[in-house]
mmCIF file of C-alpha atoms in Angstrom:
data_model
loop_
_atom_site.group_PDB
_atom_site.id
_atom_site.type_symbol
_atom_site.label_atom_id
_atom_site.label_comp_id
_atom_site.label_asym_id
_atom_site.label_seq_id
_atom_site.Cartn_x
_atom_site.Cartn_y
_atom_site.Cartn_z
ATOM 1 C CA MET A 68 17.269 17.836 -11.573
ATOM 2 C CA SER A 69 19.728 16.450 -13.970
ATOM 3 C CA GLU A 70 19.679 12.999 -15.424
ATOM 4 C CA SER A 71 23.216 12.620 -14.204
ATOM 5 C CA MET A 72 22.711 13.956 -10.723
ATOM 6 C CA SER A 73 19.186 11.979 -10.379
ATOM 7 C CA LEU A 74 18.703 10.223 -7.154
ATOM 8 C CA THR A 75 16.197 7.193 -8.789
ATOM 9 C CA SER A 76 19.305 6.339 -11.504
ATOM 10 C CA ARG A 77 22.245 6.274 -8.997
ATOM 11 C CA SER A 78 24.048 2.970 -7.907
ATOM 12 C CA THR A 79 24.123 1.267 -4.557
ATOM 13 C CA GLU A 80 26.016 -0.820 -2.554
ATOM 14 C CA MET A 81 25.492 -4.385 -3.423
ATOM 15 C CA GLY A 82 22.594 -3.414 -6.212
ATOM 16 C CA LYS A 83 20.245 -2.566 -4.028
ATOM 17 C CA PRO A 84 18.152 0.109 -4.749
ATOM 18 C CA SER A 85 18.031 3.639 -3.781
ATOM 19 C CA VAL A 86 14.362 4.208 -3.654
ATOM 20 C CA THR A 87 11.726 2.460 -2.650
ATOM 21 C CA LEU A 88 8.183 3.488 -4.175
ATOM 22 C CA VAL A 89 5.059 2.170 -2.198
ATOM 23 C CA THR A 90 1.450 2.292 -3.335
ATOM 24 C CA GLU A 91 -1.593 0.931 -2.343
ATOM 25 C CA ALA A 92 -5.299 -1.107 -2.525
ATOM 26 C CA TYR A 93 -6.465 0.466 0.690
ATOM 27 C CA ASN A 94 -8.272 2.952 -1.229
ATOM 28 C CA LEU A 95 -9.882 0.060 -3.786
ATOM 29 C CA ALA A 96 -10.958 -1.871 -0.401
ATOM 30 C CA GLU A 97 -12.762 1.510 0.178
ATOM 31 C CA GLY A 98 -14.919 2.217 -3.239
ATOM 32 C CA GLN A 99 -11.975 3.853 -5.372
ATOM 33 C CA SER A 100 -12.842 2.478 -9.069
ATOM 34 C CA GLU A 101 -10.681 -0.392 -10.207
ATOM 35 C CA ALA A 102 -9.633 1.796 -13.529
ATOM 36 C CA SER A 103 -7.912 4.633 -11.543
ATOM 37 C CA PHE A 104 -5.819 1.748 -9.461
ATOM 38 C CA LEU A 105 -4.994 0.507 -12.595
ATOM 39 C CA ARG A 106 -3.576 3.730 -13.835
ATOM 40 C CA ALA A 107 -1.944 3.833 -10.916
ATOM 41 C CA LEU A 108 -0.016 0.578 -11.053
ATOM 42 C CA GLN A 109 0.993 1.702 -14.605
ATOM 43 C CA THR A 110 2.563 4.326 -13.490
ATOM 44 C CA VAL A 111 4.690 2.739 -10.847
ATOM 45 C CA LEU A 112 5.500 0.044 -13.492
ATOM 46 C CA GLN A 113 6.849 2.597 -15.986
ATOM 47 C CA ILE A 114 8.684 4.646 -13.109
ATOM 48 C CA GLY A 115 10.132 1.017 -11.811
ATOM 49 C CA GLN A 116 11.264 -0.045 -15.343
ATOM 50 C CA ARG A 117 12.740 3.660 -16.703
ATOM 51 C CA HIS A 118 14.692 3.323 -13.377
ATOM 52 C CA PRO A 119 16.269 -0.104 -12.354
ATOM 53 C CA SER A 120 17.268 1.426 -8.934
ATOM 54 C CA VAL A 121 13.618 2.134 -8.085
ATOM 55 C CA GLU A 122 11.992 -0.947 -5.890
ATOM 56 C CA VAL A 123 8.167 -0.993 -6.539
ATOM 57 C CA ILE A 124 5.314 -2.391 -3.437
ATOM 58 C CA VAL A 125 2.177 -2.266 -3.447
ATOM 59 C CA LEU A 126 0.404 -2.877 -0.520
ATOM 60 C CA ASP A 127 -2.791 -4.863 0.207
ATOM 61 C CA PRO A 128 -4.355 -4.688 3.607
ATOM 62 C CA THR A 129 -7.535 -6.402 2.605
ATOM 63 C CA ARG A 130 -8.338 -9.972 4.100
ATOM 64 C CA GLU A 131 -9.781 -11.085 0.453
ATOM 65 C CA HIS A 132 -6.283 -9.724 -0.915
ATOM 66 C CA VAL A 133 -8.306 -7.838 -3.890
ATOM 67 C CA ALA A 134 -5.180 -6.842 -5.486
ATOM 68 C CA ALA A 135 -3.468 -10.355 -6.153
ATOM 69 C CA PRO A 136 -6.045 -10.918 -9.190
ATOM 70 C CA ILE A 137 -5.105 -7.776 -10.382
ATOM 71 C CA LEU A 138 -1.489 -8.224 -10.244
ATOM 72 C CA ALA A 139 -1.047 -11.680 -11.367
ATOM 73 C CA GLU A 140 -3.129 -11.077 -14.576
ATOM 74 C CA ARG A 141 -1.701 -7.205 -15.613
ATOM 75 C CA PHE A 142 1.258 -6.631 -13.531
ATOM 76 C CA PRO A 143 3.267 -9.923 -12.228
ATOM 77 C CA GLN A 144 6.486 -7.308 -12.225
ATOM 78 C CA LEU A 145 5.179 -6.084 -9.356
ATOM 79 C CA LYS A 146 6.027 -7.119 -5.662
ATOM 80 C CA ALA A 147 2.836 -7.276 -3.687
ATOM 81 C CA LEU A 148 2.842 -7.312 0.063
ATOM 82 C CA HIS A 149 -0.142 -9.072 2.194
ATOM 83 C CA VAL A 150 -0.554 -6.844 5.348
ATOM 84 C CA PRO A 151 -4.658 -7.779 5.954
ATOM 85 C CA GLY A 152 -6.430 -5.633 8.286
ATOM 86 C CA MET A 153 -3.427 -3.125 8.831
ATOM 87 C CA THR A 154 -4.790 0.405 9.343
ATOM 88 C CA TYR A 155 -3.737 3.220 6.375
ATOM 89 C CA ASP A 156 -0.492 3.954 8.552
ATOM 90 C CA GLY A 157 -0.130 0.847 9.686
ATOM 91 C CA GLN A 158 0.655 -0.448 6.099
ATOM 92 C CA LYS A 159 2.731 1.972 5.596
ATOM 93 C CA ASN A 160 4.511 1.795 8.362
ATOM 94 C CA ALA A 161 4.811 -2.128 7.524
ATOM 95 C CA ALA A 162 6.186 -1.102 3.984
ATOM 96 C CA ALA A 163 9.217 1.056 5.856
ATOM 97 C CA ARG A 164 10.215 -2.501 7.731
ATOM 98 C CA VAL A 165 10.505 -3.982 4.861
ATOM 99 C CA ALA A 166 11.876 -1.838 2.184
ATOM 100 C CA GLN A 167 15.266 -1.573 0.742
ATOM 101 C CA GLY A 168 15.750 1.833 -0.590
ATOM 102 C CA GLU A 169 17.318 4.365 1.228
ATOM 103 C CA PHE A 170 14.512 6.556 0.025
ATOM 104 C CA LEU A 171 11.013 5.913 0.751
ATOM 105 C CA VAL A 172 8.236 7.273 -1.320
ATOM 106 C CA PHE A 173 4.246 6.924 -1.004
ATOM 107 C CA LEU A 174 2.365 7.684 -4.073
ATOM 108 C CA ASP A 175 -0.820 6.238 -3.041
ATOM 109 C CA GLY A 176 -3.512 3.836 -5.248
ATOM 110 C CA ASP A 177 -5.684 6.772 -5.974
ATOM 111 C CA CYS A 178 -3.086 9.175 -7.258
ATOM 112 C CA VAL A 179 -1.373 9.506 -10.450
ATOM 113 C CA PRO A 180 1.990 12.003 -10.850
ATOM 114 C CA GLN A 181 1.640 15.553 -12.833
ATOM 115 C CA SER A 182 4.402 14.819 -14.982
ATOM 116 C CA ASP A 183 6.752 11.922 -16.156
ATOM 117 C CA ASP A 184 9.591 13.261 -14.279
ATOM 118 C CA TRP A 185 7.909 13.251 -10.490
ATOM 119 C CA LEU A 186 9.778 10.971 -9.078
ATOM 120 C CA ASN A 187 13.128 13.037 -9.612
ATOM 121 C CA VAL A 188 11.820 16.090 -9.008
ATOM 122 C CA ILE A 189 9.972 15.168 -5.088
ATOM 123 C CA LEU A 190 13.306 13.859 -4.077
ATOM 124 C CA ALA A 191 15.553 16.918 -5.736
ATOM 125 C CA PRO A 192 15.381 18.340 -2.240
ATOM 126 C CA PHE A 193 17.275 15.283 -0.651
ATOM 127 C CA ALA A 194 20.330 16.689 -2.549
ATOM 128 C CA GLN A 195 20.636 18.585 0.847
ATOM 129 C CA PRO A 196 21.628 16.534 3.536
ATOM 130 C CA HIS A 197 19.410 18.499 6.404
ATOM 131 C CA VAL A 198 16.429 17.119 4.752
ATOM 132 C CA HIS A 199 14.489 13.748 5.484
ATOM 133 C CA ALA A 200 10.702 14.417 4.441
ATOM 134 C CA VAL A 201 9.499 16.390 1.445
ATOM 135 C CA GLY A 202 5.925 16.827 0.936
ATOM 136 C CA GLY A 203 4.431 17.409 -2.600
ATOM 137 C CA LEU A 204 1.239 19.141 -3.371
ATOM 138 C CA THR A 205 -2.260 17.025 -3.955
ATOM 139 C CA ILE A 206 -4.753 18.127 -6.353
ATOM 140 C CA TYR A 207 -8.227 16.655 -7.102
ATOM 141 C CA GLU A 208 -8.828 15.772 -10.433
ATOM 142 C CA GLY A 209 -11.394 17.614 -12.664
ATOM 143 C CA ASP A 210 -12.323 20.972 -13.782
ATOM 144 C CA ASP A 211 -15.848 20.940 -12.189
ATOM 145 C CA VAL A 212 -16.236 23.305 -8.915
ATOM 146 C CA THR A 213 -16.974 20.094 -6.675
ATOM 147 C CA SER A 214 -12.853 19.268 -7.744
ATOM 148 C CA LYS A 215 -11.756 22.801 -6.663
ATOM 149 C CA ALA A 216 -13.323 23.167 -3.958
ATOM 150 C CA MET A 217 -12.578 19.903 -2.448
ATOM 151 C CA THR A 218 -8.793 20.680 -3.390
ATOM 152 C CA VAL A 219 -8.800 23.604 -1.436
ATOM 153 C CA MET A 220 -11.198 22.628 1.656
ATOM 154 C CA ASP A 221 -8.573 19.152 1.816
ATOM 155 C CA PHE A 222 -5.062 20.011 0.518
ATOM 156 C CA GLY A 223 -5.014 24.067 1.158
ATOM 157 C CA PHE A 224 -2.846 23.485 4.034
ATOM 158 C CA LEU A 225 -0.299 22.426 1.478
ATOM 159 C CA PHE A 226 -0.282 25.788 -0.239
ATOM 160 C CA GLU A 227 0.656 27.248 3.251
ATOM 161 C CA PRO A 228 4.656 26.408 4.623
ATOM 162 C CA ASP A 229 5.911 27.967 7.339
ATOM 163 C CA ALA A 230 8.759 30.796 6.886
ATOM 164 C CA GLN A 231 11.167 27.778 6.413
ATOM 165 C CA GLY A 232 9.460 26.215 3.760
ATOM 166 C CA HIS A 233 8.156 23.233 6.204
ATOM 167 C CA LEU A 234 4.181 21.872 6.517
ATOM 168 C CA GLY A 235 2.639 21.215 9.811
ATOM 169 C CA CYS A 236 0.876 18.253 7.776
ATOM 170 C CA TYR A 237 1.572 16.758 5.069
ATOM 171 C CA ALA A 238 -0.611 14.791 2.325
ATOM 172 C CA SER A 239 -0.251 10.793 2.614
ATOM 173 C CA ASN A 240 -0.448 10.535 -0.868
ATOM 174 C CA ASN A 241 2.449 12.505 -2.058
ATOM 175 C CA VAL A 242 5.426 12.025 -0.204
ATOM 176 C CA ALA A 243 9.181 10.931 0.669
ATOM 177 C CA PHE A 244 11.381 10.568 3.669
ATOM 178 C CA ARG A 245 14.959 9.157 4.175
ATOM 179 C CA ARG A 246 14.251 5.941 5.159
ATOM 180 C CA SER A 247 16.158 6.035 8.568
ATOM 181 C CA ALA A 248 14.069 9.342 9.331
ATOM 182 C CA TYR A 249 10.554 7.481 8.864
ATOM 183 C CA LEU A 250 12.008 4.765 10.863
ATOM 184 C CA SER A 251 12.767 6.784 13.658
ATOM 185 C CA VAL A 252 9.759 8.075 13.921
ATOM 186 C CA MET A 253 7.274 5.974 12.729
ATOM 187 C CA ALA A 254 3.555 7.554 11.685
ATOM 188 C CA PRO A 255 0.713 6.740 14.718
ATOM 189 C CA ASP A 256 -1.398 3.801 13.150
ATOM 190 C CA ASP A 257 -3.626 2.819 16.540
ATOM 191 C CA GLY A 258 -5.990 5.470 16.738
ATOM 192 C CA VAL A 259 -9.772 6.141 15.661
ATOM 193 C CA MET A 260 -8.591 8.226 12.704
ATOM 194 C CA ARG A 261 -8.345 7.131 9.239
ATOM 195 C CA SER A 262 -4.726 8.966 8.681
ATOM 196 C CA TYR A 263 -2.486 10.567 11.307
ATOM 197 C CA CYS A 264 -0.339 13.012 8.846
ATOM 198 C CA TYR A 265 -0.494 15.876 10.890
ATOM 199 C CA LYS A 266 0.132 14.055 13.852
ATOM 200 C CA HIS A 267 2.891 12.397 12.053
ATOM 201 C CA ALA A 268 3.874 15.808 10.837
ATOM 202 C CA GLN A 269 4.459 17.252 14.419
ATOM 203 C CA LEU A 270 6.201 14.002 15.493
ATOM 204 C CA LEU A 271 8.628 14.537 12.746
ATOM 205 C CA ALA A 272 8.981 18.792 13.537
ATOM 206 C CA ARG A 273 9.814 17.988 17.368
ATOM 207 C CA ALA A 274 12.547 15.721 16.278
ATOM 208 C CA GLY A 275 14.470 17.843 14.456
ATOM 209 C CA THR A 276 13.214 16.153 11.035
ATOM 210 C CA PRO A 277 10.366 18.203 9.404
ATOM 211 C CA VAL A 278 8.952 17.466 6.059
ATOM 212 C CA HIS A 279 9.584 20.035 3.566
ATOM 213 C CA ALA A 280 7.366 21.404 1.162
ATOM 214 C CA HIS A 281 7.966 20.501 -2.565
ATOM 215 C CA HIS A 282 4.838 22.453 -4.903
ATOM 216 C CA ASP A 283 6.672 21.313 -7.915
ATOM 217 C CA ALA A 284 5.673 17.480 -6.854
ATOM 218 C CA LYS A 285 2.068 17.401 -7.846
ATOM 219 C CA VAL A 286 -0.098 14.554 -8.253
ATOM 220 C CA PHE A 287 -3.851 14.114 -9.231
ATOM 221 C CA HIS A 288 -5.863 12.588 -6.829
ATOM 222 C CA GLU A 289 -9.352 11.065 -8.062
ATOM 223 C CA LEU A 290 -11.941 12.726 -6.492
ATOM 224 C CA PRO A 291 -13.686 10.349 -3.504
ATOM 225 C CA ASP A 292 -17.270 9.673 -2.766
ATOM 226 C CA VAL A 293 -18.034 13.349 -1.786
ATOM 227 C CA ARG A 294 -20.380 12.718 0.831
ATOM 228 C CA LYS A 295 -18.501 10.074 2.561
ATOM 229 C CA GLU A 296 -15.594 12.095 2.288
ATOM 230 C CA ARG A 297 -17.090 15.419 3.579
ATOM 231 C CA LEU A 298 -18.881 13.102 6.669
ATOM 232 C CA ARG A 299 -15.190 11.485 7.465
ATOM 233 C CA ARG A 300 -13.725 14.978 7.534
ATOM 234 C CA GLY A 301 -16.058 16.372 9.576
ATOM 235 C CA TYR A 302 -15.725 13.158 11.969
ATOM 236 C CA ASP A 303 -11.969 13.463 11.907
ATOM 237 C CA HIS A 304 -12.570 17.080 13.679
ATOM 238 C CA ALA A 305 -13.960 15.482 16.877
ATOM 239 C CA ALA A 306 -11.424 12.724 16.793
ATOM 240 C CA ALA A 307 -8.759 14.832 16.205
ATOM 241 C CA LEU A 308 -9.486 15.588 19.898
ATOM 242 C CA TRP A 309 -10.119 12.522 20.847
ATOM 243 C CA GLU A 310 -6.763 11.346 19.611
ATOM 244 C CA ASP A 311 -4.508 14.549 21.275
ATOM 245 C CA PRO A 312 -6.585 16.335 24.225
ATOM 246 C CA VAL A 313 -3.890 19.238 24.680
ATOM 247 C CA LEU A 314 -4.847 20.643 21.175
ATOM 248 C CA ASP A 315 -7.025 23.856 21.413
ATOM 249 C CA GLY A 316 -10.423 22.662 21.406
ATOM 250 C CA ALA A 317 -10.525 19.745 23.773
ATOM 251 C CA SER A 318 -11.504 21.711 26.595
ATOM 252 C CA GLN A 319 -14.759 22.598 25.365
ATOM 253 C CA ILE A 320 -15.808 19.289 23.155
ATOM 254 C CA ALA A 321 -18.832 18.328 23.612
ATOM 255 C CA GLN A 322 -22.344 17.634 21.803
ATOM 256 C CA ASP A 323 -23.172 21.266 22.449
ATOM 257 C CA GLU A 324 -24.550 23.512 19.720
ATOM 258 C CA ALA A 325 -22.322 26.540 20.918
ATOM 259 C CA PHE A 326 -18.747 24.099 20.264
ATOM 260 C CA ILE A 327 -20.416 22.576 17.111
ATOM 261 C CA GLU A 328 -21.096 26.503 15.672
ATOM 262 C CA ALA A 329 -17.318 27.528 16.845
ATOM 263 C CA VAL A 330 -15.518 24.306 15.112
ATOM 264 C CA MET A 331 -17.532 24.815 11.855
ATOM 265 C CA ALA A 332 -16.944 28.792 12.125
ATOM 266 C CA GLU A 333 -13.465 28.507 11.922
ATOM 267 C CA GLN A 334 -13.220 25.941 9.350
ATOM 268 C CA ALA A 335 -15.248 28.019 7.006
ATOM 269 C CA ALA A 336 -12.784 30.974 8.010
ATOM 270 C CA MET A 337 -9.731 28.659 6.599
ATOM 271 C CA ALA A 338 -11.595 27.393 4.208
ATOM 272 C CA PHE A 339 -12.443 30.936 2.365
ATOM 273 C CA SER A 340 -8.860 32.546 3.538
ATOM 274 C CA ARG A 341 -7.190 29.602 1.518
ATOM 275 C CA LEU A 342 -9.740 30.609 -1.602
ATOM 276 C CA LYS A 343 -8.250 33.686 -1.304
ATOM 277 C CA THR A 344 -4.659 32.771 -1.807
ATOM 278 C CA ALA A 345 -5.121 29.464 -3.917
ATOM 279 C CA PRO A 346 -2.240 28.867 -6.579
ATOM 280 C CA ALA A 347 -2.803 30.006 -10.021
ATOM 281 C CA PHE A 348 -2.291 26.525 -11.020
ATOM 282 C CA LEU A 349 -5.475 25.411 -9.927
ATOM 283 C CA GLY A 350 -7.662 27.914 -12.860
ATOM 284 C CA ILE A 351 -9.860 29.522 -9.663
ATOM 285 C CA GLY A 352 -10.182 33.004 -12.042
ATOM 286 C CA PRO A 353 -12.441 35.271 -10.853
ATOM 287 C CA ASP A 354 -15.691 34.037 -12.941
ATOM 288 C CA GLN A 355 -15.508 31.072 -11.062
ATOM 289 C CA LYS A 356 -14.414 32.250 -6.956
ATOM 290 C CA GLU A 357 -17.604 32.718 -6.144
ATOM 291 C CA ALA A 358 -19.038 29.288 -7.425
ATOM 292 C CA VAL A 359 -16.445 27.780 -6.121
ATOM 293 C CA ARG A 360 -17.462 29.419 -2.666
ATOM 294 C CA GLN A 361 -20.944 28.526 -2.694
ATOM 295 C CA GLU A 362 -20.333 24.691 -3.319
ATOM 296 C CA MET A 363 -17.910 25.067 -0.240
ATOM 297 C CA VAL A 364 -20.603 26.317 1.896
ATOM 298 C CA ARG A 365 -22.532 23.088 0.847
ATOM 299 C CA LEU A 366 -19.516 20.987 1.843
ATOM 300 C CA LEU A 367 -19.055 22.462 5.241
ATOM 301 C CA GLU A 368 -22.704 21.457 5.656
ATOM 302 C CA LEU A 369 -21.912 18.072 4.987
ATOM 303 C CA ASP A 370 -19.023 18.664 7.152
ATOM 304 C CA ARG A 371 -21.014 19.623 9.700
ATOM 305 C CA GLN A 372 -22.931 16.573 9.760
ATOM 306 C CA GLY A 373 -20.207 14.309 10.476
ATOM 307 C CA LEU A 374 -18.913 16.382 13.266
ATOM 308 C CA VAL A 375 -22.426 15.867 14.924
ATOM 309 C CA GLU A 376 -22.324 12.532 14.204
ATOM 310 C CA ALA A 377 -19.287 12.213 15.918
ATOM 311 C CA LEU A 378 -19.900 14.328 18.938
ATOM 312 C CA ALA A 379 -23.093 12.100 19.444
ATOM 313 C CA GLN A 380 -21.012 8.631 20.074
ATOM 314 C CA GLY A 381 -18.278 11.196 21.847
ATOM 315 C CA GLU A 382 -21.074 11.839 24.220
ATOM 316 C CA ALA A 383 -22.385 7.950 24.422
ATOM 317 C CA ASP A 384 -19.051 6.686 24.581
ATOM 318 C CA GLY A 385 -17.599 8.499 26.699
ATOM 319 C CA SER A 386 -14.901 10.397 24.659
ATOM 320 C CA ASN A 387 -15.606 13.732 24.876
ATOM 321 C CA ALA A 388 -15.737 13.465 28.312
ATOM 322 C CA ARG A 389 -12.484 11.458 29.140
ATOM 323 C CA THR A 390 -10.729 14.484 26.765
ATOM 324 C CA ARG A 391 -12.184 17.480 28.368
ATOM 325 C CA ALA A 392 -10.556 15.068 31.829
ATOM 326 C CA ALA A 393 -7.612 14.885 29.826
ATOM 327 C CA HIS A 394 -7.221 18.299 29.148
ATOM 328 C CA ALA A 395 -7.877 19.843 32.213
ATOM 329 C CA ALA A 396 -5.256 17.568 33.523
ATOM 330 C CA GLU A 397 -2.700 18.391 31.219
ATOM 331 C CA ALA A 398 -3.423 22.387 31.798
ATOM 332 C CA SER A 399 -3.181 21.755 35.443
ATOM 333 C CA ARG A 400 0.334 19.910 34.573
ATOM 334 C CA LEU A 401 1.961 23.050 33.421
ATOM 335 C CA ARG A 402 0.468 25.504 35.870
ATOM 336 C CA ALA A 403 2.223 23.723 38.425
ATOM 337 C CA ALA A 404 5.570 23.039 36.139
ATOM 338 C CA ARG A 405 5.349 26.970 36.025
ATOM 339 C CA ARG A 406 5.153 27.359 39.345
ATOM 340 C CA SER A 407 7.583 25.113 40.493
ATOM 341 C CA MET A 408 10.246 26.823 37.478
ATOM 342 C CA GLY A 409 8.800 30.207 39.222
ATOM 343 C CA ARG A 410 10.044 28.866 42.543
ATOM 344 C CA ARG A 411 12.991 27.978 41.614
ATOM 345 C CA LEU A 412 14.218 30.964 39.888
ATOM 346 C CA LEU A 413 13.373 33.151 43.322
ATOM 347 C CA GLU A 414 15.535 30.714 45.080
ATOM 348 C CA ARG A 415 18.282 30.966 42.618
ATOM 349 C CA PHE A 416 18.375 34.682 42.312
ATOM 350 C CA ARG A 417 17.425 34.977 46.510
ATOM 351 C CA LEU A 418 14.355 37.218 45.368
ATOM 352 C CA THR A 419 11.165 37.398 47.334
ATOM 353 C CA PRO A 420 7.919 36.991 45.639
ATOM 354 C CA ALA A 421 5.495 39.457 45.495
ATOM 355 C CA ARG A 422 2.370 39.180 47.882
#
C-alpha cells in the first residue's frame, strides 16, 4: 500500500488517531526477557513517531506495575494503561474500550515486526470494507530446530486459511480489527485458558466478521521457556474441552490412557502434516526436516505431560465429568431438535412417518 493510501498516515476527524497500537507487559510478568520487552517498546515508539495518527497503549496487568519504572526511565512518551489482575484477553478488552482509533492492532511485548512497514501491511486489507479482522503470521526467532519445530506446532494453524482466506484461529500477538467489530464481539476472558484466540475467532466468524489471513504481516516472537510452554500447551488440550463441551472429544475426556493416546496421536498427525507444508521462508530444507521432526517428537512428549497433569486435575475437581455431562446434554438437545423438525416437516407435507 503506497504512503498516500496508508491508513496509518491519514487524518481523522478532530485530530483523533486512526489506529490504536497495543502492546503489553503480561509476558514480562511470565518470564519474558526485559531486553525483548525494551525492543518491543522501542518498536512501537518508532511506529508512533513515524505515524502521528497512531495512538500507542502499553498494557500493564501486573499488580506490581512492573512496566511503570521502565516507561518512566526509558519511554516517557508512551501511554500506560494499568489493569492490575486482568487476564491476557481481559487486558486487551480493556484497551479496546479506551482506544481512540478506528482500527485496533495488537503486537505483544515479546514480538517485533519483521519489517518497518508491518503496520501498513497488516492494515492494508481493511481497504476492503467487508474486512473486519486481519491475522498476521507469527514466527519464533532463531534458526535452530527447536524454534522451527515450535513455530510449526504452535503457529502452523496460520499456514492453513480456508478456501475464503479466513482463519479458524488467529495469533493474539499479531492481529488487527476494526474497533467497532471487536467491541461487538469481545474476546472471552473468564475461564481457565490463558488465551481464547480460537474461541474468539469462531465467535467472530459466526457474527459475519471472520479473521482474514495476511501472511505478509510477519512478526518474530521471542522463544519462551520451552518446557513451561509445552506443558501449558498440553494443559490447554483439556482446558479447551472444559470450556467448550460441544467440541469433539468432550464426550470421552477422562484420565484414561486411551483418551490420552487419541489426543496425542491427533496432535502428532497435525504437526507432521504441517511440517510437510511449512512455508519456504521458515528455511526447513530437506537436510533439516528430519531433525525438526525428531524435535517435534520430543516436544510432543512434554505436551503429553501437560495433558496428563490437566486430566488429573479435571478428575479431582470434577471438570472432566461435568464436560462429559454437558456434551451429552447438548447432543440430546440436538437430537430432540432434529426429531421436532422432522415432525413439523411431516405435518407440513402431510406425510406418514416410516414404521
